[in-house]
PDB file of C-alpha atoms in Angstrom:
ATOM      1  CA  UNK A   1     -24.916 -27.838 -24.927  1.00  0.00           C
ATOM      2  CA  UNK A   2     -27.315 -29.330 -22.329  1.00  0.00           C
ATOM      3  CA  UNK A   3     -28.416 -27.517 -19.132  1.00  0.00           C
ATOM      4  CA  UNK A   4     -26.192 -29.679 -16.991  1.00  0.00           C
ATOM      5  CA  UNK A   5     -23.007 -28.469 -19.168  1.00  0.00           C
ATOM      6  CA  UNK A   6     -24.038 -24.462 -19.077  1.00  0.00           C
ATOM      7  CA  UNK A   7     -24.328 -24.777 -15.426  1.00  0.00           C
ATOM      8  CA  UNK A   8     -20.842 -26.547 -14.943  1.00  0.00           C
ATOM      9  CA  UNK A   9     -19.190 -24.279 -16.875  1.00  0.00           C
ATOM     10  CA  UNK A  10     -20.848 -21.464 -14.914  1.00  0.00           C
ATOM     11  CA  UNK A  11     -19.876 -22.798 -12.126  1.00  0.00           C
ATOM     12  CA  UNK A  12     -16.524 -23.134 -13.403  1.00  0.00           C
ATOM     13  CA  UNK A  13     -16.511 -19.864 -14.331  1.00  0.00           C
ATOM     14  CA  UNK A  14     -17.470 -18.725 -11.019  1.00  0.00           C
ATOM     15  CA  UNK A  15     -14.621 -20.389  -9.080  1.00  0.00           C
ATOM     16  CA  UNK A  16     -12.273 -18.885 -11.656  1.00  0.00           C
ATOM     17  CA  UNK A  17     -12.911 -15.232 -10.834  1.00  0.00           C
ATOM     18  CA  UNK A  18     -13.640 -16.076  -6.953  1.00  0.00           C
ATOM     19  CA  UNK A  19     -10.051 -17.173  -6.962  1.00  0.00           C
ATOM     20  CA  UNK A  20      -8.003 -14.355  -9.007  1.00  0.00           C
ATOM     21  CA  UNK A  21      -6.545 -11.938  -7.058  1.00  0.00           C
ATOM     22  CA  UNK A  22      -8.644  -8.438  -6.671  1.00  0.00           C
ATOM     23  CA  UNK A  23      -6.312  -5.388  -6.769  1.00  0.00           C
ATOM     24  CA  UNK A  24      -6.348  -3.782  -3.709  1.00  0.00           C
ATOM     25  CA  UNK A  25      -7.545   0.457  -4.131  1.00  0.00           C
ATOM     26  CA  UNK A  26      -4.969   2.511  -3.484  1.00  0.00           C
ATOM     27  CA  UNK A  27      -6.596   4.201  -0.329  1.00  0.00           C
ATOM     28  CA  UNK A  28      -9.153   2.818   1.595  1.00  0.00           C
ATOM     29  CA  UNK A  29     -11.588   4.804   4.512  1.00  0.00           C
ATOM     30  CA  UNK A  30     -11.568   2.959   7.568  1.00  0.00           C
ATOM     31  CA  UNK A  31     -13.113   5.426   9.534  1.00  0.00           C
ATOM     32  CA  UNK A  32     -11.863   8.597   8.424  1.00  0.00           C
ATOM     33  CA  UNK A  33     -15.141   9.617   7.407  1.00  0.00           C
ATOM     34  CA  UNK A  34     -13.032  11.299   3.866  1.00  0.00           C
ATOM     35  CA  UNK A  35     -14.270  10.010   0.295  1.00  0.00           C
ATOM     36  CA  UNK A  36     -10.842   8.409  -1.369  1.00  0.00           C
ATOM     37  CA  UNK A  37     -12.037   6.490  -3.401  1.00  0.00           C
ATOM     38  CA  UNK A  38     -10.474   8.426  -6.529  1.00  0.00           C
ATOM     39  CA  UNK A  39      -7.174   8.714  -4.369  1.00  0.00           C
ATOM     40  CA  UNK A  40      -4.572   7.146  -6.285  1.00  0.00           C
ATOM     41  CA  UNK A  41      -0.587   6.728  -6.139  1.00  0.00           C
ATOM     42  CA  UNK A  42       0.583   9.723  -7.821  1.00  0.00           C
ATOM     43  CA  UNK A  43       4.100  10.359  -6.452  1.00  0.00           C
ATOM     44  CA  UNK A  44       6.996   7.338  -4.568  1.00  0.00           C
ATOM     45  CA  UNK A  45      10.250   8.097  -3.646  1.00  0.00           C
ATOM     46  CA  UNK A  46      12.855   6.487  -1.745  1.00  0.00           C
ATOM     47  CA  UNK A  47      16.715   6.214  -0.907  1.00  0.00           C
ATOM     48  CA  UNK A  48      18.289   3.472   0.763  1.00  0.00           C
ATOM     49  CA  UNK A  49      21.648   4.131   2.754  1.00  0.00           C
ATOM     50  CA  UNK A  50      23.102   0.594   4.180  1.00  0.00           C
ATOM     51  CA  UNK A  51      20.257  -0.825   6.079  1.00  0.00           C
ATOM     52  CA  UNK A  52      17.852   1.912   6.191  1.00  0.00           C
ATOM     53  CA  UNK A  53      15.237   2.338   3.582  1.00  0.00           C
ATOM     54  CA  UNK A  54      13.093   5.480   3.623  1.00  0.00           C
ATOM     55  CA  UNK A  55      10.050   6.117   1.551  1.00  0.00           C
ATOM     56  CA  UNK A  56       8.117   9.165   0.901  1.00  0.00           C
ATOM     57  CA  UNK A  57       4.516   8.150  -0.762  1.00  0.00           C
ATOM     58  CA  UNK A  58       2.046  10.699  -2.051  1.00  0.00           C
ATOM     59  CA  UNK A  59      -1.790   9.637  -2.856  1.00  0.00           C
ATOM     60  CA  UNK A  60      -4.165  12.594  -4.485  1.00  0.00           C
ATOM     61  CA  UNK A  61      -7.092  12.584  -5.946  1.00  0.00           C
ATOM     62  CA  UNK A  62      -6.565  16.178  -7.841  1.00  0.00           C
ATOM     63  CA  UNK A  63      -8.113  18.472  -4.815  1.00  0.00           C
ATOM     64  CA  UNK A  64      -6.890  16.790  -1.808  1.00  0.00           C
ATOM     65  CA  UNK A  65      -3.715  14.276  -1.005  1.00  0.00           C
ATOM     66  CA  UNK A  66      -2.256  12.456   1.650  1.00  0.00           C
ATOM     67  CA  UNK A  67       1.596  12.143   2.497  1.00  0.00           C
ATOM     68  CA  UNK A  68       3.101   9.081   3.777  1.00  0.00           C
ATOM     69  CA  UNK A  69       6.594   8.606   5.135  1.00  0.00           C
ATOM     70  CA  UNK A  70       7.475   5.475   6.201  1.00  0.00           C
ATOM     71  CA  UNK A  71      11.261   4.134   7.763  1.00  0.00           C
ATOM     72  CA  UNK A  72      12.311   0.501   6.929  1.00  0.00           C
ATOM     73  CA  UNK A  73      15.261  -1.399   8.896  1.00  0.00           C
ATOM     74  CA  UNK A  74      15.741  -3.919   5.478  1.00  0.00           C
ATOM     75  CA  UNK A  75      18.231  -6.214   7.666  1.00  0.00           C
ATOM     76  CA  UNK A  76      15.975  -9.506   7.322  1.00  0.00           C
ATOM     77  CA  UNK A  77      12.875  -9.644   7.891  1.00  0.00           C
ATOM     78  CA  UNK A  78      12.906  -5.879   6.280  1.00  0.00           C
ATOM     79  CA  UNK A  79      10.138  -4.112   8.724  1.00  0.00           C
ATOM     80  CA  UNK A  80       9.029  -0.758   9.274  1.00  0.00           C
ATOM     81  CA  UNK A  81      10.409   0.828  12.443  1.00  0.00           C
ATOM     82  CA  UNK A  82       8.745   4.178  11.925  1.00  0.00           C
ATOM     83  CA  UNK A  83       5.987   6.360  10.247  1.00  0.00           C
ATOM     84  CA  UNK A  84       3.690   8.997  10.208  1.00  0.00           C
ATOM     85  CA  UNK A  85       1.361  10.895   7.772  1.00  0.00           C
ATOM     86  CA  UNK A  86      -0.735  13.510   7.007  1.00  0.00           C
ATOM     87  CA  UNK A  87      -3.278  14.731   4.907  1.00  0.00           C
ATOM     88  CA  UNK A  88      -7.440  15.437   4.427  1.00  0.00           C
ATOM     89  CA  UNK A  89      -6.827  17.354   7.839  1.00  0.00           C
ATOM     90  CA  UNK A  90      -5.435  14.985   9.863  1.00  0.00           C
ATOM     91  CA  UNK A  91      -2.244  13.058  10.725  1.00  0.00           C
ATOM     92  CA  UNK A  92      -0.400   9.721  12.488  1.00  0.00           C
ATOM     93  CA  UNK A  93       1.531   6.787  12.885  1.00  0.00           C
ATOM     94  CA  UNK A  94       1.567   4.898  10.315  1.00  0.00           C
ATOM     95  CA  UNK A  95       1.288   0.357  11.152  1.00  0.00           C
ATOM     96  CA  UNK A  96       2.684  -1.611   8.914  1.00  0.00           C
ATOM     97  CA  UNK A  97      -0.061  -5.290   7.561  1.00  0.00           C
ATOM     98  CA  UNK A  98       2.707  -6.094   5.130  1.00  0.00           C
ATOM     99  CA  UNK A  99       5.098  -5.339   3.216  1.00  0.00           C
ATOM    100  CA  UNK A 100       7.966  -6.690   0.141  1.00  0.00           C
ATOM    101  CA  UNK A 101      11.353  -5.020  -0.191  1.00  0.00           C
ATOM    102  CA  UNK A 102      13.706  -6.478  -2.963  1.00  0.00           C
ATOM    103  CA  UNK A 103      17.329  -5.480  -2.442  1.00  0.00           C
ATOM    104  CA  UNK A 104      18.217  -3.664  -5.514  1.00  0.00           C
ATOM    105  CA  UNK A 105      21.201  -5.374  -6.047  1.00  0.00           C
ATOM    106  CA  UNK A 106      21.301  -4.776  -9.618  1.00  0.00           C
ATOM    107  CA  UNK A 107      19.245  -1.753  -9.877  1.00  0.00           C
ATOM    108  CA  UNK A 108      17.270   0.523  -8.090  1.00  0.00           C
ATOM    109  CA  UNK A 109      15.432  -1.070  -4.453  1.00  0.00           C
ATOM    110  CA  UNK A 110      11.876  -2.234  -4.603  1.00  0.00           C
ATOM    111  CA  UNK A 111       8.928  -1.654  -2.182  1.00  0.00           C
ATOM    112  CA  UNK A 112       5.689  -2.631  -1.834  1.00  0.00           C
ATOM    113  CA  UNK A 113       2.832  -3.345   0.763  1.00  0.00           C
ATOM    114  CA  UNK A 114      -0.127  -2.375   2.929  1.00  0.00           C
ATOM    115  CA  UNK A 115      -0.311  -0.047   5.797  1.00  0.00           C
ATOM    116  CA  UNK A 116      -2.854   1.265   8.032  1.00  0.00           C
ATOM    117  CA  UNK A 117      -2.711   5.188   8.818  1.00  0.00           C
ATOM    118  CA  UNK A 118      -3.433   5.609  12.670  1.00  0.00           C
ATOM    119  CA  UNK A 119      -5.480   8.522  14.229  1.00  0.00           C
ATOM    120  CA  UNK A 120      -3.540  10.097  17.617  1.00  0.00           C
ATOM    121  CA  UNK A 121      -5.607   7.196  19.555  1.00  0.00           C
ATOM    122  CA  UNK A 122      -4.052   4.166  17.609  1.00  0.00           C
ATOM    123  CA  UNK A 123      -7.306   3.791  15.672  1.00  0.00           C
ATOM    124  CA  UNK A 124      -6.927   3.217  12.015  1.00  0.00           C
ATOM    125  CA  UNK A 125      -8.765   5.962   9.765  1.00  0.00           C
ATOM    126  CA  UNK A 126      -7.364   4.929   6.539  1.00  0.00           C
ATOM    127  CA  UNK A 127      -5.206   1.972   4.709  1.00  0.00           C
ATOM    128  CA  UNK A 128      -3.086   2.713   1.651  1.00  0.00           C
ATOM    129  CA  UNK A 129      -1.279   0.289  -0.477  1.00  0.00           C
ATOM    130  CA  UNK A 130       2.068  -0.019  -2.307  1.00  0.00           C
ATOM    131  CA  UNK A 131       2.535  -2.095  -5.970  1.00  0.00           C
ATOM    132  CA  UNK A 132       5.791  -3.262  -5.308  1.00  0.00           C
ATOM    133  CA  UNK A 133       8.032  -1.005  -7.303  1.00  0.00           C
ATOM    134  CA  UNK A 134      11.194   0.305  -7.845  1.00  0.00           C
ATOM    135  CA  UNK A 135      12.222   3.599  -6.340  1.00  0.00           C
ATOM    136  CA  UNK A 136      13.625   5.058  -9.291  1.00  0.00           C
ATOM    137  CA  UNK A 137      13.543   8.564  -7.757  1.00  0.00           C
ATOM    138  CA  UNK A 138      15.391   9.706  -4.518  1.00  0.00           C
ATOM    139  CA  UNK A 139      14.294  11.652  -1.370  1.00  0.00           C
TER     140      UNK A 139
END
């Protein structure tokens, strides 16, 4: 191979990974000040009842955890209409960035997405994110 062939497939290379989707951590600090980097997904439950969804989401990281509960209205566009959590000594409102919710109309409903965990003054300390998943367990 000749040096102008190594450095297009580099380059190919390059643009490959720059363009494959990075998996978002589980819990991110946005200001919290709280190391969560080892904070992972360890618990999700959820029942829907007509067009309510509500989820309960647990992140730990062995010694400390957060709680998440978060209300959807699922009547297109599904959107979260209320939530709050608590955890590494503090607590909020919960803002929803995004979010999936699949029906369930043949099994169990799924939920996934990214939300932003709100101090008392509206100023997000952390953001946590949902695979999209099915809520195989209930509330």
């Amino acid at each position: 191979m000749d040096l102008r062939s190594s450095i297009l497939a580099l380059v190919g290379i390059m643009v490959l990974h720059s363009c494959s989707r990075q998996t978002a951590k589980p819990v991110e600090d946005l200001g919290g000040g709280q190391e969560v980097s080892r904070f992972t997904l360890t618990s999700l439950k959820g029942t829907r009842n007509a067009d309510r969804l509500d989820v309960k989401a647990i992140y730990s990281d062995g010694s400390g955890h957060i709680t998440v509960d978060l209300h959807f209205r699922v009547t297109p566009p599904t959107r979260l209409e209320s939530g709050t959590w608590n955890g590494l000594a503090a607590e909020g409102n919960v803002r929803e960035r995004a979010s999936t919710f699949l029906g369930g109309q043949s099994g169990p409903p799924s939920i996934g997405g990214r939300f932003d965990l709100l101090a008392p003054g509206g100023q997000p300390l952390y953001r946590v994110t949902i695979p999209l998943q099915p809520l195989t367990d209930r509330i």
